[in-house]
Amino acid sequence: MGQQRGEVPPIRGNVPGSYAEGVFRDRHPVLVRQVRDALPYSPDRLQALDRLLEEAIADKMQPLDASAHDFRTWLSWGRPYLRGRWTDAPFLWAESYFYRRLLEATGYFDDGPWRGVDPFEPFKRAELAGSVVDEELASLDAVAGLPGPEKETALLLASLWGNRADLTFQVMGELGEEKSADLVADDSALLWSLLHDRPPGTVCFVADNAGRELLPDLALIDHLLTRRLATEIVLHVKPQPYFVSDATPADVLAALDRMTAAPGQAGKAGARLRQALRSGRLTLRTHPFACAPLPYADMPDSLRDEFASAALTVTKGDLNYRRLVGDRMWPTDTPFSEVTAYFPGPVVALRTLKSEVLVGVDARTSAALDATGDAWRTTGTRALIQGRA
Ligand SMILES: O=P(O)(O)OC[C@@]1(O)O[C@H](CO)[C@@H](O)[C@@H]1O
């Protein structure tokens, strides 16, 4: 057995020059200002957002208000970190707490006019309405005409690279247009073998972002259902707004509306998916643990049982990858199977690299990529498909 989880330190933002440091120092203040400006919040909400902005800039965390419904839960999760520096807490924990505090500042859980108002909805709506989406949906017409294996590759890569459409990145204008087609790891053969070479069962699809990532995810899901590669698909989305663009049930409905209204194959796929929701072949799931500041290794039995009963679990995106492998300073050649040995069923991660954690890549490959001088681990220009049967 390799290094135990406890021996490998968690990634924190208190390493000068680290990606995590930049998230707290640069990204979060920008994000609070963008949220503040995106909706006509009342003076009390604006003052709360300004206080959060001051906290972010001062790198000093405050606890949730004692009246918060989940005050004790967050106290149990974060007693050692609260009132400390954002950058001294584990990156995964602190970033998740930041988004919980952002919802507190906007009044998302409070009685009053802002209850349930997604602070990121203006960003999500703008992305979904964009003409780029028209083009991406139209591309399904070409995909539909491809031979089986090529079609599956096209659908899988569209879902994988859809993860680059991440509003936390676009906030900083960090996404370039040109994307490398190189994967640093490619277990796609394992994914298709798990789907084609075994009797169909339930597939848990743990979604990430709404909009331009969710649309290709839904196209892939439609394919799995249409080809009967899954008897049922459980689409896990977030119970509340999270990490700017993480998908909620409302975002799934908005994406389905966008698909169904489109001409050609996209419209047909949208109609099939709506019918699949009605028939129960496609189910939305919003487990509370989806927004917990913890790795999946700490998941509750209720979620563990769901993944254990699935023929395959697919996780999308960088944050889910961090939670799946543990957001730690792993040597990159740490085997994916080793750090996911706790996971109770076959699992495949589809991820564009947008933070520093990485496993399952041999030292020579990562050294060669480091030698390029590119920030290949954190700019979304590289991706991976990593799985374990
Ligand atoms: O899970 P996603 O959407 O692929 O990526 C989310 C994410 O990359 O955005 C943060 C930066 O704000 C990262 O720390 C985090 O992992």
PDB file of N, CA and C in Angstrom, residues 290-379:
ATOM      1  N   ALA A 290     -23.160  16.743  -1.617  1.00  0.00           N
ATOM      2  CA  ALA A 290     -22.604  17.317  -2.857  1.00  0.00           C
ATOM      3  C   ALA A 290     -21.970  18.683  -2.608  1.00  0.00           C
ATOM      4  N   CYS A 291     -22.426  19.381  -1.560  1.00  0.00           N
ATOM      5  CA  CYS A 291     -21.860  20.707  -1.260  1.00  0.00           C
ATOM      6  C   CYS A 291     -21.098  20.709   0.069  1.00  0.00           C
ATOM      7  N   ALA A 292     -20.662  19.534   0.502  1.00  0.00           N
ATOM      8  CA  ALA A 292     -19.872  19.453   1.745  1.00  0.00           C
ATOM      9  C   ALA A 292     -18.406  19.721   1.416  1.00  0.00           C
ATOM     10  N   PRO A 293     -17.653  20.259   2.375  1.00  0.00           N
ATOM     11  CA  PRO A 293     -16.245  20.612   2.121  1.00  0.00           C
ATOM     12  C   PRO A 293     -15.297  19.445   2.327  1.00  0.00           C
ATOM     13  N   LEU A 294     -15.714  18.275   1.925  1.00  0.00           N
ATOM     14  CA  LEU A 294     -15.017  17.041   2.296  1.00  0.00           C
ATOM     15  C   LEU A 294     -14.744  16.170   1.079  1.00  0.00           C
ATOM     16  N   PRO A 295     -13.730  15.322   1.177  1.00  0.00           N
ATOM     17  CA  PRO A 295     -13.471  14.369   0.104  1.00  0.00           C
ATOM     18  C   PRO A 295     -14.533  13.272   0.087  1.00  0.00           C
ATOM     19  N   TYR A 296     -14.688  12.619  -1.039  1.00  0.00           N
ATOM     20  CA  TYR A 296     -15.672  11.533  -1.128  1.00  0.00           C
ATOM     21  C   TYR A 296     -15.320  10.385  -0.190  1.00  0.00           C
ATOM     22  N   ALA A 297     -14.066  10.293   0.217  1.00  0.00           N
ATOM     23  CA  ALA A 297     -13.676   9.244   1.169  1.00  0.00           C
ATOM     24  C   ALA A 297     -14.456   9.380   2.470  1.00  0.00           C
ATOM     25  N   ASP A 298     -14.980  10.584   2.728  1.00  0.00           N
ATOM     26  CA  ASP A 298     -15.757  10.811   3.956  1.00  0.00           C
ATOM     27  C   ASP A 298     -17.254  10.823   3.695  1.00  0.00           C
ATOM     28  N   MET A 299     -17.668  10.306   2.549  1.00  0.00           N
ATOM     29  CA  MET A 299     -19.095  10.384   2.208  1.00  0.00           C
ATOM     30  C   MET A 299     -19.939   9.553   3.184  1.00  0.00           C
ATOM     31  N   PRO A 300     -21.183   9.979   3.416  1.00  0.00           N
ATOM     32  CA  PRO A 300     -22.070   9.227   4.303  1.00  0.00           C
ATOM     33  C   PRO A 300     -22.519   7.925   3.655  1.00  0.00           C
ATOM     34  N   ASP A 301     -22.975   6.997   4.470  1.00  0.00           N
ATOM     35  CA  ASP A 301     -23.384   5.681   3.961  1.00  0.00           C
ATOM     36  C   ASP A 301     -24.478   5.784   2.908  1.00  0.00           C
ATOM     37  N   SER A 302     -25.369   6.782   3.065  1.00  0.00           N
ATOM     38  CA  SER A 302     -26.477   6.888   2.096  1.00  0.00           C
ATOM     39  C   SER A 302     -25.940   7.098   0.680  1.00  0.00           C
ATOM     40  N   LEU A 303     -24.895   7.917   0.566  1.00  0.00           N
ATOM     41  CA  LEU A 303     -24.305   8.160  -0.767  1.00  0.00           C
ATOM     42  C   LEU A 303     -23.442   6.976  -1.186  1.00  0.00           C
ATOM     43  N   ARG A 304     -22.700   6.434  -0.239  1.00  0.00           N
ATOM     44  CA  ARG A 304     -21.862   5.269  -0.524  1.00  0.00           C
ATOM     45  C   ARG A 304     -22.722   4.132  -1.090  1.00  0.00           C
ATOM     46  N   ASP A 305     -23.889   3.916  -0.485  1.00  0.00           N
ATOM     47  CA  ASP A 305     -24.777   2.838  -0.955  1.00  0.00           C
ATOM     48  C   ASP A 305     -25.238   3.087  -2.391  1.00  0.00           C
ATOM     49  N   GLU A 306     -25.491   4.355  -2.713  1.00  0.00           N
ATOM     50  CA  GLU A 306     -25.918   4.677  -4.087  1.00  0.00           C
ATOM     51  C   GLU A 306     -24.827   4.345  -5.089  1.00  0.00           C
ATOM     52  N   PHE A 307     -23.611   4.754  -4.798  1.00  0.00           N
ATOM     53  CA  PHE A 307     -22.502   4.475  -5.725  1.00  0.00           C
ATOM     54  C   PHE A 307     -22.191   2.981  -5.759  1.00  0.00           C
ATOM     55  N   ALA A 308     -22.365   2.321  -4.625  1.00  0.00           N
ATOM     56  CA  ALA A 308     -22.075   0.874  -4.579  1.00  0.00           C
ATOM     57  C   ALA A 308     -23.045   0.093  -5.453  1.00  0.00           C
ATOM     58  N   SER A 309     -24.264   0.595  -5.567  1.00  0.00           N
ATOM     59  CA  SER A 309     -25.278  -0.144  -6.333  1.00  0.00           C
ATOM     60  C   SER A 309     -25.227   0.195  -7.825  1.00  0.00           C
ATOM     61  N   ALA A 310     -24.346   1.125  -8.191  1.00  0.00           N
ATOM     62  CA  ALA A 310     -24.273   1.531  -9.603  1.00  0.00           C
ATOM     63  C   ALA A 310     -23.290   0.657 -10.371  1.00  0.00           C
ATOM     64  N   ALA A 311     -23.621   0.421 -11.648  1.00  0.00           N
ATOM     65  CA  ALA A 311     -22.699  -0.317 -12.529  1.00  0.00           C
ATOM     66  C   ALA A 311     -21.466   0.538 -12.811  1.00  0.00           C
ATOM     67  N   LEU A 312     -21.676   1.859 -12.790  1.00  0.00           N
ATOM     68  CA  LEU A 312     -20.573   2.789 -13.043  1.00  0.00           C
ATOM     69  C   LEU A 312     -20.949   4.152 -12.479  1.00  0.00           C
ATOM     70  N   THR A 313     -19.966   4.823 -11.898  1.00  0.00           N
ATOM     71  CA  THR A 313     -20.122   6.233 -11.516  1.00  0.00           C
ATOM     72  C   THR A 313     -19.165   7.056 -12.367  1.00  0.00           C
ATOM     73  N   VAL A 314     -19.695   8.074 -13.019  1.00  0.00           N
ATOM     74  CA  VAL A 314     -18.875   9.021 -13.779  1.00  0.00           C
ATOM     75  C   VAL A 314     -18.877  10.338 -13.017  1.00  0.00           C
ATOM     76  N   THR A 315     -17.675  10.863 -12.732  1.00  0.00           N
ATOM     77  CA  THR A 315     -17.613  12.171 -12.080  1.00  0.00           C
ATOM     78  C   THR A 315     -17.052  13.187 -13.066  1.00  0.00           C
ATOM     79  N   LYS A 316     -17.649  14.352 -13.070  1.00  0.00           N
ATOM     80  CA  LYS A 316     -17.218  15.401 -13.994  1.00  0.00           C
ATOM     81  C   LYS A 316     -16.496  16.502 -13.255  1.00  0.00           C
ATOM     82  N   GLY A 317     -15.440  17.007 -13.850  1.00  0.00           N
ATOM     83  CA  GLY A 317     -14.848  18.267 -13.428  1.00  0.00           C
ATOM     84  C   GLY A 317     -13.743  18.192 -12.404  1.00  0.00           C
ATOM     85  N   ASP A 318     -13.179  19.367 -12.220  1.00  0.00           N
ATOM     86  CA  ASP A 318     -11.987  19.486 -11.392  1.00  0.00           C
ATOM     87  C   ASP A 318     -12.295  19.327  -9.909  1.00  0.00           C
ATOM     88  N   LEU A 319     -13.347  19.980  -9.452  1.00  0.00           N
ATOM     89  CA  LEU A 319     -13.683  19.895  -8.027  1.00  0.00           C
ATOM     90  C   LEU A 319     -14.050  18.476  -7.619  1.00  0.00           C
ATOM     91  N   ASN A 320     -14.845  17.793  -8.450  1.00  0.00           N
ATOM     92  CA  ASN A 320     -15.188  16.405  -8.134  1.00  0.00           C
ATOM     93  C   ASN A 320     -13.943  15.533  -8.126  1.00  0.00           C
ATOM     94  N   TYR A 321     -13.001  15.833  -9.009  1.00  0.00           N
ATOM     95  CA  TYR A 321     -11.747  15.065  -9.026  1.00  0.00           C
ATOM     96  C   TYR A 321     -10.970  15.294  -7.739  1.00  0.00           C
ATOM     97  N   ARG A 322     -10.909  16.552  -7.313  1.00  0.00           N
ATOM     98  CA  ARG A 322     -10.219  16.861  -6.061  1.00  0.00           C
ATOM     99  C   ARG A 322     -10.848  16.102  -4.895  1.00  0.00           C
ATOM    100  N   ARG A 323     -12.166  16.017  -4.901  1.00  0.00           N
ATOM    101  CA  ARG A 323     -12.863  15.328  -3.807  1.00  0.00           C
ATOM    102  C   ARG A 323     -12.697  13.804  -3.945  1.00  0.00           C
ATOM    103  N   LEU A 324     -12.590  13.333  -5.185  1.00  0.00           N
ATOM    104  CA  LEU A 324     -12.495  11.877  -5.417  1.00  0.00           C
ATOM    105  C   LEU A 324     -11.133  11.346  -4.981  1.00  0.00           C
ATOM    106  N   VAL A 325     -10.068  12.021  -5.371  1.00  0.00           N
ATOM    107  CA  VAL A 325      -8.707  11.516  -5.078  1.00  0.00           C
ATOM    108  C   VAL A 325      -8.183  12.086  -3.762  1.00  0.00           C
ATOM    109  N   GLY A 326      -8.835  13.132  -3.257  1.00  0.00           N
ATOM    110  CA  GLY A 326      -8.311  13.795  -2.060  1.00  0.00           C
ATOM    111  C   GLY A 326      -7.402  14.939  -2.475  1.00  0.00           C
ATOM    112  N   ASP A 327      -7.739  16.158  -2.045  1.00  0.00           N
ATOM    113  CA  ASP A 327      -7.036  17.361  -2.512  1.00  0.00           C
ATOM    114  C   ASP A 327      -5.707  17.492  -1.777  1.00  0.00           C
ATOM    115  N   ARG A 328      -4.778  16.627  -2.132  1.00  0.00           N
ATOM    116  CA  ARG A 328      -3.524  16.551  -1.391  1.00  0.00           C
ATOM    117  C   ARG A 328      -2.337  16.691  -2.335  1.00  0.00           C
ATOM    118  N   MET A 329      -1.151  16.861  -1.760  1.00  0.00           N
ATOM    119  CA  MET A 329       0.070  17.032  -2.547  1.00  0.00           C
ATOM    120  C   MET A 329       0.610  15.669  -2.986  1.00  0.00           C
ATOM    121  N   TRP A 330      -0.243  14.897  -3.632  1.00  0.00           N
ATOM    122  CA  TRP A 330       0.179  13.567  -4.078  1.00  0.00           C
ATOM    123  C   TRP A 330       1.326  13.669  -5.076  1.00  0.00           C
ATOM    124  N   PRO A 331       2.290  12.728  -5.008  1.00  0.00           N
ATOM    125  CA  PRO A 331       3.188  12.578  -6.162  1.00  0.00           C
ATOM    126  C   PRO A 331       2.332  12.214  -7.381  1.00  0.00           C
ATOM    127  N   THR A 332       2.610  12.782  -8.534  1.00  0.00           N
ATOM    128  CA  THR A 332       1.682  12.580  -9.665  1.00  0.00           C
ATOM    129  C   THR A 332       1.603  11.107 -10.085  1.00  0.00           C
ATOM    130  N   ASP A 333       2.618  10.328  -9.753  1.00  0.00           N
ATOM    131  CA  ASP A 333       2.567   8.912 -10.186  1.00  0.00           C
ATOM    132  C   ASP A 333       1.879   8.023  -9.144  1.00  0.00           C
ATOM    133  N   THR A 334       1.246   8.636  -8.137  1.00  0.00           N
ATOM    134  CA  THR A 334       0.418   7.858  -7.200  1.00  0.00           C
ATOM    135  C   THR A 334      -0.706   7.208  -7.994  1.00  0.00           C
ATOM    136  N   PRO A 335      -0.880   5.894  -7.899  1.00  0.00           N
ATOM    137  CA  PRO A 335      -1.920   5.257  -8.731  1.00  0.00           C
ATOM    138  C   PRO A 335      -3.327   5.745  -8.401  1.00  0.00           C
ATOM    139  N   PHE A 336      -4.104   6.057  -9.428  1.00  0.00           N
ATOM    140  CA  PHE A 336      -5.506   6.477  -9.251  1.00  0.00           C
ATOM    141  C   PHE A 336      -6.264   5.399  -8.487  1.00  0.00           C
ATOM    142  N   SER A 337      -5.997   4.135  -8.814  1.00  0.00           N
ATOM    143  CA  SER A 337      -6.720   3.032  -8.158  1.00  0.00           C
ATOM    144  C   SER A 337      -6.440   3.009  -6.651  1.00  0.00           C
ATOM    145  N   GLU A 338      -5.240   3.458  -6.273  1.00  0.00           N
ATOM    146  CA  GLU A 338      -4.863   3.443  -4.851  1.00  0.00           C
ATOM    147  C   GLU A 338      -5.651   4.509  -4.084  1.00  0.00           C
ATOM    148  N   VAL A 339      -5.696   5.703  -4.596  1.00  0.00           N
ATOM    149  CA  VAL A 339      -6.351   6.793  -3.848  1.00  0.00           C
ATOM    150  C   VAL A 339      -7.869   6.730  -3.964  1.00  0.00           C
ATOM    151  N   THR A 340      -8.359   5.861  -4.863  1.00  0.00           N
ATOM    152  CA  THR A 340      -9.832   5.698  -4.966  1.00  0.00           C
ATOM    153  C   THR A 340     -10.274   4.319  -4.502  1.00  0.00           C
ATOM    154  N   ALA A 341      -9.392   3.618  -3.810  1.00  0.00           N
ATOM    155  CA  ALA A 341      -9.711   2.247  -3.366  1.00  0.00           C
ATOM    156  C   ALA A 341     -10.936   2.231  -2.447  1.00  0.00           C
ATOM    157  N   TYR A 342     -11.205   3.335  -1.787  1.00  0.00           N
ATOM    158  CA  TYR A 342     -12.368   3.431  -0.878  1.00  0.00           C
ATOM    159  C   TYR A 342     -13.687   3.478  -1.637  1.00  0.00           C
ATOM    160  N   PHE A 343     -13.615   3.865  -2.926  1.00  0.00           N
ATOM    161  CA  PHE A 343     -14.867   4.141  -3.653  1.00  0.00           C
ATOM    162  C   PHE A 343     -15.596   2.824  -3.916  1.00  0.00           C
ATOM    163  N   PRO A 344     -16.889   2.753  -3.614  1.00  0.00           N
ATOM    164  CA  PRO A 344     -17.573   1.456  -3.536  1.00  0.00           C
ATOM    165  C   PRO A 344     -18.077   0.906  -4.865  1.00  0.00           C
ATOM    166  N   GLY A 345     -17.498   1.283  -5.964  1.00  0.00           N
ATOM    167  CA  GLY A 345     -17.920   0.723  -7.247  1.00  0.00           C
ATOM    168  C   GLY A 345     -17.031   1.260  -8.351  1.00  0.00           C
ATOM    169  N   PRO A 346     -17.234   0.789  -9.577  1.00  0.00           N
ATOM    170  CA  PRO A 346     -16.424   1.298 -10.690  1.00  0.00           C
ATOM    171  C   PRO A 346     -16.628   2.801 -10.852  1.00  0.00           C
ATOM    172  N   VAL A 347     -15.526   3.519 -11.076  1.00  0.00           N
ATOM    173  CA  VAL A 347     -15.627   4.984 -11.162  1.00  0.00           C
ATOM    174  C   VAL A 347     -14.699   5.481 -12.255  1.00  0.00           C
ATOM    175  N   VAL A 348     -15.168   6.448 -13.014  1.00  0.00           N
ATOM    176  CA  VAL A 348     -14.347   7.100 -14.049  1.00  0.00           C
ATOM    177  C   VAL A 348     -14.495   8.608 -13.876  1.00  0.00           C
ATOM    178  N   ALA A 349     -13.356   9.293 -13.839  1.00  0.00           N
ATOM    179  CA  ALA A 349     -13.346  10.756 -13.685  1.00  0.00           C
ATOM    180  C   ALA A 349     -13.030  11.401 -15.026  1.00  0.00           C
ATOM    181  N   LEU A 350     -13.849  12.371 -15.421  1.00  0.00           N
ATOM    182  CA  LEU A 350     -13.598  13.191 -16.611  1.00  0.00           C
ATOM    183  C   LEU A 350     -13.294  14.601 -16.107  1.00  0.00           C
ATOM    184  N   ARG A 351     -12.090  15.095 -16.433  1.00  0.00           N
ATOM    185  CA  ARG A 351     -11.650  16.332 -15.776  1.00  0.00           C
ATOM    186  C   ARG A 351     -10.716  17.124 -16.660  1.00  0.00           C
ATOM    187  N   THR A 352     -10.960  18.420 -16.769  1.00  0.00           N
ATOM    188  CA  THR A 352      -9.908  19.275 -17.316  1.00  0.00           C
ATOM    189  C   THR A 352      -9.129  19.795 -16.113  1.00  0.00           C
ATOM    190  N   LEU A 353      -7.822  19.898 -16.257  1.00  0.00           N
ATOM    191  CA  LEU A 353      -6.956  20.213 -15.118  1.00  0.00           C
ATOM    192  C   LEU A 353      -7.021  21.704 -14.819  1.00  0.00           C
ATOM    193  N   LYS A 354      -7.598  22.032 -13.642  1.00  0.00           N
ATOM    194  CA  LYS A 354      -7.761  23.447 -13.277  1.00  0.00           C
ATOM    195  C   LYS A 354      -7.308  23.722 -11.850  1.00  0.00           C
ATOM    196  N   SER A 355      -6.657  22.741 -11.245  1.00  0.00           N
ATOM    197  CA  SER A 355      -6.034  22.964  -9.939  1.00  0.00           C
ATOM    198  C   SER A 355      -4.902  21.944  -9.818  1.00  0.00           C
ATOM    199  N   GLU A 356      -4.105  22.079  -8.737  1.00  0.00           N
ATOM    200  CA  GLU A 356      -2.789  21.427  -8.754  1.00  0.00           C
ATOM    201  C   GLU A 356      -2.807  19.937  -8.466  1.00  0.00           C
ATOM    202  N   VAL A 357      -3.856  19.425  -7.859  1.00  0.00           N
ATOM    203  CA  VAL A 357      -3.847  18.005  -7.500  1.00  0.00           C
ATOM    204  C   VAL A 357      -3.808  17.143  -8.759  1.00  0.00           C
ATOM    205  N   LEU A 358      -3.028  16.049  -8.694  1.00  0.00           N
ATOM    206  CA  LEU A 358      -2.945  15.152  -9.845  1.00  0.00           C
ATOM    207  C   LEU A 358      -2.376  13.811  -9.394  1.00  0.00           C
ATOM    208  N   VAL A 359      -3.018  12.742  -9.843  1.00  0.00           N
ATOM    209  CA  VAL A 359      -2.488  11.387  -9.614  1.00  0.00           C
ATOM    210  C   VAL A 359      -2.563  10.629 -10.943  1.00  0.00           C
ATOM    211  N   GLY A 360      -1.930   9.471 -10.956  1.00  0.00           N
ATOM    212  CA  GLY A 360      -2.066   8.577 -12.102  1.00  0.00           C
ATOM    213  C   GLY A 360      -1.349   9.021 -13.350  1.00  0.00           C
ATOM    214  N   VAL A 361      -0.381   9.911 -13.188  1.00  0.00           N
ATOM    215  CA  VAL A 361       0.412  10.350 -14.350  1.00  0.00           C
ATOM    216  C   VAL A 361       1.880  10.104 -14.028  1.00  0.00           C
ATOM    217  N   ASP A 362       2.549   9.343 -14.911  1.00  0.00           N
ATOM    218  CA  ASP A 362       3.922   8.950 -14.571  1.00  0.00           C
ATOM    219  C   ASP A 362       4.822  10.184 -14.484  1.00  0.00           C
ATOM    220  N   ALA A 363       5.846  10.018 -13.692  1.00  0.00           N
ATOM    221  CA  ALA A 363       6.727  11.149 -13.363  1.00  0.00           C
ATOM    222  C   ALA A 363       7.374  11.729 -14.620  1.00  0.00           C
ATOM    223  N   ARG A 364       7.645  10.856 -15.596  1.00  0.00           N
ATOM    224  CA  ARG A 364       8.296  11.364 -16.828  1.00  0.00           C
ATOM    225  C   ARG A 364       7.361  12.299 -17.594  1.00  0.00           C
ATOM    226  N   THR A 365       6.086  11.906 -17.666  1.00  0.00           N
ATOM    227  CA  THR A 365       5.107  12.756 -18.381  1.00  0.00           C
ATOM    228  C   THR A 365       4.945  14.092 -17.670  1.00  0.00           C
ATOM    229  N   SER A 366       4.796  14.050 -16.345  1.00  0.00           N
ATOM    230  CA  SER A 366       4.579  15.321 -15.645  1.00  0.00           C
ATOM    231  C   SER A 366       5.843  16.182 -15.681  1.00  0.00           C
ATOM    232  N   ALA A 367       7.016  15.529 -15.645  1.00  0.00           N
ATOM    233  CA  ALA A 367       8.269  16.306 -15.719  1.00  0.00           C
ATOM    234  C   ALA A 367       8.382  16.966 -17.096  1.00  0.00           C
ATOM    235  N   ALA A 368       8.008  16.223 -18.128  1.00  0.00           N
ATOM    236  CA  ALA A 368       8.099  16.786 -19.485  1.00  0.00           C
ATOM    237  C   ALA A 368       7.144  17.967 -19.629  1.00  0.00           C
ATOM    238  N   LEU A 369       5.959  17.847 -19.058  1.00  0.00           N
ATOM    239  CA  LEU A 369       5.002  18.955 -19.142  1.00  0.00           C
ATOM    240  C   LEU A 369       5.483  20.144 -18.311  1.00  0.00           C
ATOM    241  N   ASP A 370       6.073  19.852 -17.150  1.00  0.00           N
ATOM    242  CA  ASP A 370       6.643  20.946 -16.339  1.00  0.00           C
ATOM    243  C   ASP A 370       7.723  21.680 -17.125  1.00  0.00           C
ATOM    244  N   ALA A 371       8.492  20.902 -17.907  1.00  0.00           N
ATOM    245  CA  ALA A 371       9.622  21.502 -18.642  1.00  0.00           C
ATOM    246  C   ALA A 371       9.146  22.483 -19.714  1.00  0.00           C
ATOM    247  N   THR A 372       7.863  22.349 -20.090  1.00  0.00           N
ATOM    248  CA  THR A 372       7.362  23.287 -21.120  1.00  0.00           C
ATOM    249  C   THR A 372       7.215  24.710 -20.550  1.00  0.00           C
ATOM    250  N   GLY A 373       7.142  24.769 -19.208  1.00  0.00           N
ATOM    251  CA  GLY A 373       6.945  26.098 -18.604  1.00  0.00           C
ATOM    252  C   GLY A 373       5.500  26.538 -18.603  1.00  0.00           C
ATOM    253  N   ASP A 374       4.611  25.696 -19.223  1.00  0.00           N
ATOM    254  CA  ASP A 374       3.178  26.022 -19.210  1.00  0.00           C
ATOM    255  C   ASP A 374       2.590  25.682 -17.837  1.00  0.00           C
ATOM    256  N   ALA A 375       1.582  26.438 -17.464  1.00  0.00           N
ATOM    257  CA  ALA A 375       0.871  26.121 -16.204  1.00  0.00           C
ATOM    258  C   ALA A 375      -0.170  25.051 -16.512  1.00  0.00           C
ATOM    259  N   TRP A 376       0.301  23.908 -16.978  1.00  0.00           N
ATOM    260  CA  TRP A 376      -0.587  22.871 -17.557  1.00  0.00           C
ATOM    261  C   TRP A 376      -1.502  22.253 -16.523  1.00  0.00           C
ATOM    262  N   ARG A 377      -1.156  22.362 -15.252  1.00  0.00           N
ATOM    263  CA  ARG A 377      -2.005  21.744 -14.228  1.00  0.00           C
ATOM    264  C   ARG A 377      -3.244  22.586 -13.919  1.00  0.00           C
ATOM    265  N   THR A 378      -3.228  23.871 -14.254  1.00  0.00           N
ATOM    266  CA  THR A 378      -4.289  24.729 -13.705  1.00  0.00           C
ATOM    267  C   THR A 378      -4.998  25.602 -14.727  1.00  0.00           C
ATOM    268  N   THR A 379      -4.655  25.451 -16.021  1.00  0.00           N
ATOM    269  CA  THR A 379      -5.253  26.373 -17.002  1.00  0.00           C
ATOM    270  C   THR A 379      -6.333  25.707 -17.860  1.00  0.00           C
TER     271      THR A 379
END
